[in-house]
Amino acid sequence: MHHQWLLLAACFWVIFMFMVASKFITLTFKDPDAYSTKQEFLFLTAVPDSRKLQEEQQFPEELKPTGKMLADGQLAQPLVYMERLELIQNVCRDAALKNLSHTAVSKFVLDRIFVCDKHKILFCQTPKVGNTQWKKVLIVLNGAFPSIEDIPENVVHDHEKNGLPRLSAFSDAEIQKRLKTYFKFFIVRDPFERLISAFKDKFVHNPRFEPWYRHEIAPGIIRKYRRNRTETRGIQFEDFVRYLGDPNHRWLDLQFGDHIIHWVTYVELCAPCEISYSVIGHHETLEDDAPYILKEAGIDHLVSYPTIPPGITVYNKTKVEHYFLGISKRDIRRLYARFEGDFKLFGYQKPDFLLN
């Protein structure tokens, strides 16, 4: 009799444990959408915080708040990012700088802006400012590849294969809708340091093996701007500076086509006085700006900006002085006159150590 009671108690215990387990399974998988959404998250360089995922699921995508909310329902951005936008507004209102700060939102500009409809993001490409990594982030967010590591390097800039549409591909009405409602950003760096980077990348190292820079564009610049006609070396930085500072450079730009995007002004690329951007990032503070941009775009729980090598974003005055050594003050002043709008719009100091 004693053994029968023990057997009966054991049966009751098994049944009780089965009921508890069933309840747990039901609670865990009762929301199939939440589970499938969790499986679709795109991992780039960090694992999402599970608590943050739960918070994000409480808001529909179009209602998801970004930044810190004020009492009146408005968003409060950290002071530095607000100051950057206010500076742009002030410079745009300066009539004396209108020719340097304003440009039409042409097809050239729309071709520079990449679209992520899934997360309502527009990114304006400013070459030689770490844009490859941002394009990789958007490519993954658009679903073309599951992670940054899976994107072949030769596909990143191939816009027929990377699943990254340009804003120019849409109708006028769709363009205006996206410009008014999407999160918009781009990155800048010291204008002269960017030009040095463009020169090194396209005419010295040319890591992407783009032969037209050395064999077509460089000879064109040399023929027009080299002072010593007996000089037989390849293109020098002073040739490049003289070309960029020429007020009549545009006729040559037309021959070079869209390849000039690597050294035209931020104004010409992204029209910051005509398009109201949400955030302007600076290459020199990218360690802070990249996480902030991801957060404001509402995608920080999905992606992380790839690791930035130490010191790579620091402004290098010594390098700038070295490259401009021996170039005439007249040519440097003409170069600054062309890029003055970029210096003033984005708060970069006038390089008096080169000009005076």
XYZ file of C-alpha atoms in Angstrom:
356
model
C 0.000 0.000 0.000
C 2.861 2.318 0.856
C 4.422 1.702 -2.565
C 1.115 2.537 -4.323
C 0.969 5.937 -2.581
C 4.545 6.666 -3.585
C 3.768 5.741 -7.199
C 0.645 7.938 -7.203
C 2.607 10.905 -5.758
C 5.289 10.484 -8.412
C 2.608 10.555 -11.159
C 1.111 13.745 -9.737
C 4.589 15.316 -9.643
C 5.268 14.444 -13.306
C 1.895 15.896 -14.358
C 2.546 19.087 -12.388
C 5.998 19.568 -13.966
C 4.541 18.974 -17.438
C 1.915 21.678 -16.847
C 4.590 24.172 -15.717
C 6.747 23.401 -18.753
C 3.769 23.802 -21.109
C 2.952 27.181 -19.585
C 6.553 28.315 -20.026
C 6.635 27.256 -23.679
C 3.349 29.057 -24.318
C 4.628 32.275 -22.749
C 7.873 32.112 -24.717
C 6.443 31.513 -28.194
C 2.965 32.996 -28.055
C 4.138 36.008 -30.159
C 5.415 34.530 -33.455
C 5.985 37.992 -34.963
C 8.282 39.049 -32.134
C 10.234 35.832 -32.471
C 10.617 36.094 -36.234
C 11.601 39.752 -35.896
C 14.272 38.758 -33.449
C 15.635 36.280 -35.970
C 15.858 38.986 -38.657
C 18.172 41.319 -36.694
C 21.345 42.091 -38.604
C 24.524 41.678 -36.593
C 27.454 43.822 -37.724
C 29.927 44.228 -34.901
C 27.901 43.955 -31.686
C 25.176 41.828 -30.109
C 21.952 43.780 -29.368
C 20.898 44.312 -25.768
C 17.842 42.107 -25.166
C 16.285 44.688 -22.812
C 16.547 47.314 -25.535
C 14.860 44.983 -28.026
C 11.898 44.623 -25.704
C 11.614 48.392 -25.364
C 11.820 48.889 -29.129
C 9.026 46.399 -29.774
C 6.618 48.530 -27.795
C 6.578 51.213 -30.528
C 5.540 50.929 -34.177
C 8.455 51.811 -36.476
C 6.934 55.113 -37.601
C 6.251 56.237 -34.002
C 9.553 55.225 -32.474
C 11.058 58.178 -30.551
C 14.698 59.203 -30.903
C 16.730 61.359 -28.571
C 15.556 62.653 -25.207
C 11.967 63.873 -24.936
C 11.253 67.319 -23.493
C 8.118 68.185 -21.492
C 6.401 69.631 -24.569
C 7.024 66.499 -26.613
C 9.934 67.915 -28.638
C 13.247 66.135 -29.023
C 16.382 67.380 -27.316
C 19.688 66.675 -29.034
C 23.071 66.937 -27.356
C 24.320 70.503 -27.586
C 27.152 69.867 -30.052
C 24.829 68.474 -32.729
C 22.340 71.301 -32.284
C 25.158 73.829 -32.608
C 26.331 72.252 -35.853
C 22.857 72.562 -37.381
C 22.459 76.123 -36.105
C 25.809 77.082 -37.605
C 24.698 75.776 -40.998
C 21.478 77.788 -40.770
C 23.377 80.967 -39.894
C 25.918 80.580 -42.701
C 23.158 79.771 -45.178
C 21.511 83.102 -44.286
C 24.734 85.038 -44.895
C 24.180 86.802 -48.225
C 27.921 87.383 -48.648
C 28.508 83.605 -48.772
C 25.510 82.673 -50.909
C 27.606 81.633 -53.923
C 29.688 79.361 -51.684
C 26.919 77.840 -49.567
C 23.965 77.316 -51.912
C 23.446 74.913 -54.799
C 20.488 73.475 -56.647
C 19.169 70.063 -55.593
C 20.068 68.688 -59.004
C 20.396 65.137 -60.265
C 24.078 65.370 -59.336
C 23.081 65.890 -55.677
C 20.320 63.266 -55.760
C 22.813 60.758 -57.185
C 24.938 61.244 -54.056
C 22.115 60.401 -51.632
C 21.527 56.715 -50.842
C 18.203 55.385 -49.603
C 17.226 52.857 -46.936
C 13.435 52.708 -47.196
C 13.144 49.930 -44.629
C 14.363 52.246 -41.867
C 13.584 55.614 -43.512
C 17.166 56.828 -43.802
C 18.932 59.022 -46.373
C 22.738 59.154 -46.442
C 24.607 61.693 -48.558
C 27.952 60.395 -49.729
C 30.960 62.654 -49.145
C 33.958 60.701 -50.493
C 37.202 60.441 -48.505
C 35.384 60.736 -45.162
C 34.940 57.059 -44.266
C 31.849 56.629 -46.408
C 32.577 53.031 -47.366
C 31.713 51.853 -43.850
C 28.426 53.782 -43.811
C 27.486 52.323 -47.174
C 28.157 48.845 -45.784
C 25.862 49.571 -42.831
C 23.032 50.628 -45.170
C 23.613 47.704 -47.535
C 23.100 45.291 -44.646
C 20.074 47.225 -43.345
C 18.534 47.053 -46.812
C 18.864 43.270 -46.671
C 21.224 42.746 -49.605
C 23.750 40.944 -47.360
C 23.369 39.474 -43.856
C 26.461 41.173 -42.396
C 29.287 43.549 -43.238
C 31.747 40.668 -43.406
C 29.662 39.051 -46.156
C 29.876 42.058 -48.499
C 32.600 41.586 -51.164
C 34.757 44.700 -51.456
C 34.128 44.922 -55.203
C 30.370 45.084 -54.550
C 30.303 47.964 -52.032
C 30.592 50.629 -54.726
C 28.833 48.660 -57.473
C 25.367 50.162 -57.347
C 23.880 47.551 -59.623
C 24.723 44.800 -57.133
C 24.788 46.274 -53.633
C 21.049 46.848 -53.215
C 21.583 50.502 -52.301
C 19.315 52.765 -54.415
C 20.041 56.418 -55.084
C 17.444 59.078 -54.372
C 17.555 60.095 -58.047
C 15.908 56.770 -58.962
C 12.537 57.895 -57.536
C 9.829 60.164 -58.923
C 9.736 63.837 -57.944
C 6.868 63.232 -55.517
C 8.663 60.275 -53.888
C 11.877 62.272 -53.636
C 10.122 65.147 -51.859
C 8.347 62.760 -49.488
C 11.624 61.146 -48.459
C 13.443 64.474 -48.096
C 10.704 65.752 -45.785
C 10.160 62.679 -43.614
C 13.321 60.530 -43.555
C 16.283 60.744 -41.196
C 19.086 62.448 -43.186
C 22.794 62.660 -42.424
C 26.274 62.965 -43.863
C 29.870 63.188 -42.599
C 32.461 65.943 -43.087
C 36.140 66.433 -42.273
C 38.657 69.253 -42.546
C 38.352 70.270 -46.244
C 42.085 70.515 -46.958
C 42.867 67.202 -45.259
C 40.102 65.614 -47.332
C 41.740 66.920 -50.529
C 45.059 65.399 -49.477
C 43.302 62.076 -48.884
C 41.637 62.254 -52.316
C 44.950 63.024 -54.037
C 46.757 60.150 -52.306
C 43.928 57.693 -52.919
C 43.344 58.429 -56.594
C 46.730 59.524 -57.933
C 49.349 57.945 -55.648
C 48.110 54.609 -54.273
C 44.931 53.981 -56.291
C 44.011 50.825 -54.319
C 40.874 50.133 -56.354
C 42.871 49.970 -59.580
C 40.996 52.777 -61.336
C 43.426 53.537 -64.214
C 41.511 56.561 -65.543
C 42.727 58.741 -62.662
C 46.375 58.326 -63.624
C 46.023 57.865 -67.370
C 43.215 60.291 -68.221
C 42.502 62.779 -65.421
C 46.107 63.351 -64.288
C 47.402 64.145 -67.812
C 44.496 66.553 -68.325
C 45.389 68.447 -65.147
C 49.108 68.458 -66.005
C 48.539 69.831 -69.521
C 46.485 72.716 -68.172
C 48.106 73.574 -64.853
C 51.764 72.502 -64.783
C 53.962 75.591 -64.846
C 57.205 73.848 -65.772
C 56.410 72.242 -69.116
C 59.713 70.350 -69.130
C 58.733 68.533 -65.921
C 58.046 64.880 -66.795
C 57.011 63.480 -63.397
C 53.483 62.288 -62.791
C 50.905 64.602 -61.290
C 52.095 66.518 -58.231
C 49.993 67.916 -55.401
C 50.732 71.483 -56.538
C 49.219 70.657 -59.965
C 46.135 69.372 -58.185
C 45.882 72.492 -55.984
C 46.240 74.809 -58.975
C 43.457 72.965 -60.801
C 41.088 73.008 -57.833
C 41.689 76.697 -57.154
C 41.063 77.794 -60.725
C 37.746 79.721 -60.883
C 37.296 78.216 -64.370
C 37.795 74.618 -63.258
C 34.287 73.563 -64.277
C 35.014 73.091 -67.956
C 37.599 70.458 -67.043
C 35.277 68.912 -64.436
C 32.740 68.253 -67.186
C 35.341 66.226 -69.072
C 36.168 64.217 -65.956
C 32.500 63.441 -65.244
C 31.326 62.064 -61.898
C 34.877 61.080 -60.929
C 35.233 64.612 -59.524
C 32.980 63.707 -56.560
C 36.137 62.863 -54.600
C 37.213 66.507 -54.459
C 34.194 68.743 -55.059
C 32.798 70.736 -52.119
C 30.360 69.372 -49.548
C 27.984 72.091 -50.739
C 28.009 70.703 -54.288
C 27.626 67.130 -53.052
C 24.881 67.413 -50.430
C 23.233 70.888 -50.699
C 23.168 71.511 -46.916
C 21.410 74.883 -47.305
C 18.618 73.374 -49.401
C 18.146 70.044 -47.581
C 17.390 70.026 -43.852
C 19.673 67.306 -42.490
C 18.984 65.607 -39.161
C 22.620 65.172 -38.085
C 26.016 66.243 -39.420
C 28.826 63.967 -38.315
C 32.480 65.020 -38.169
C 35.268 62.633 -39.089
C 37.397 64.036 -36.278
C 34.805 63.003 -33.655
C 33.483 59.895 -35.389
C 33.969 57.731 -32.301
C 31.161 59.723 -30.659
C 29.212 60.732 -33.751
C 28.733 57.265 -35.255
C 26.896 55.799 -32.203
C 24.845 58.994 -31.911
C 23.777 58.812 -35.583
C 22.759 55.168 -35.209
C 20.716 56.033 -32.122
C 18.979 59.016 -33.709
C 18.203 56.948 -36.803
C 16.584 54.331 -34.564
C 18.890 51.513 -35.649
C 21.413 51.335 -32.819
C 19.776 48.121 -31.572
C 20.345 46.571 -35.010
C 23.840 47.663 -36.007
C 27.086 49.106 -34.729
C 29.545 51.156 -36.738
C 32.663 49.067 -37.451
C 35.609 49.530 -35.110
C 37.596 52.702 -35.822
C 41.402 52.213 -35.727
C 43.061 54.386 -33.048
C 44.170 57.822 -34.230
C 42.799 57.499 -37.755
C 40.291 60.328 -37.340
C 42.644 62.835 -35.653
C 43.403 65.988 -37.666
C 47.037 65.849 -38.750
C 48.375 69.420 -39.033
C 51.911 68.178 -39.738
C 50.716 66.210 -42.753
C 48.794 69.223 -44.076
C 51.858 71.464 -43.699
C 54.016 68.874 -45.464
C 51.737 68.595 -48.502
C 51.361 72.365 -48.898
C 55.084 73.019 -48.437
C 56.437 74.832 -51.495
C 53.018 75.690 -52.937
C 52.590 79.402 -53.561
C 50.444 81.458 -51.174
C 48.477 82.673 -54.189
C 47.479 79.113 -55.141
C 46.595 78.217 -51.534
C 44.449 81.340 -51.179
C 42.610 80.528 -54.389
C 42.036 76.987 -53.122
C 40.670 78.320 -49.826
C 38.413 80.744 -51.705
C 36.758 77.800 -53.429
C 36.309 75.756 -50.234
C 35.546 78.656 -47.887
C 31.874 77.666 -47.776
C 32.794 74.200 -46.473
C 35.099 75.654 -43.811
C 32.448 78.072 -42.523
C 29.353 75.850 -42.819
C 30.896 73.093 -40.720
C 32.952 75.102 -38.251
C 36.479 74.337 -39.473
C 39.144 76.926 -38.662
C 40.582 78.946 -41.507
C 44.120 77.534 -42.094
C 45.993 80.756 -41.437
C 49.225 78.805 -40.932
C 49.086 78.088 -44.689
C 47.623 81.359 -45.947
C 49.803 83.966 -44.192
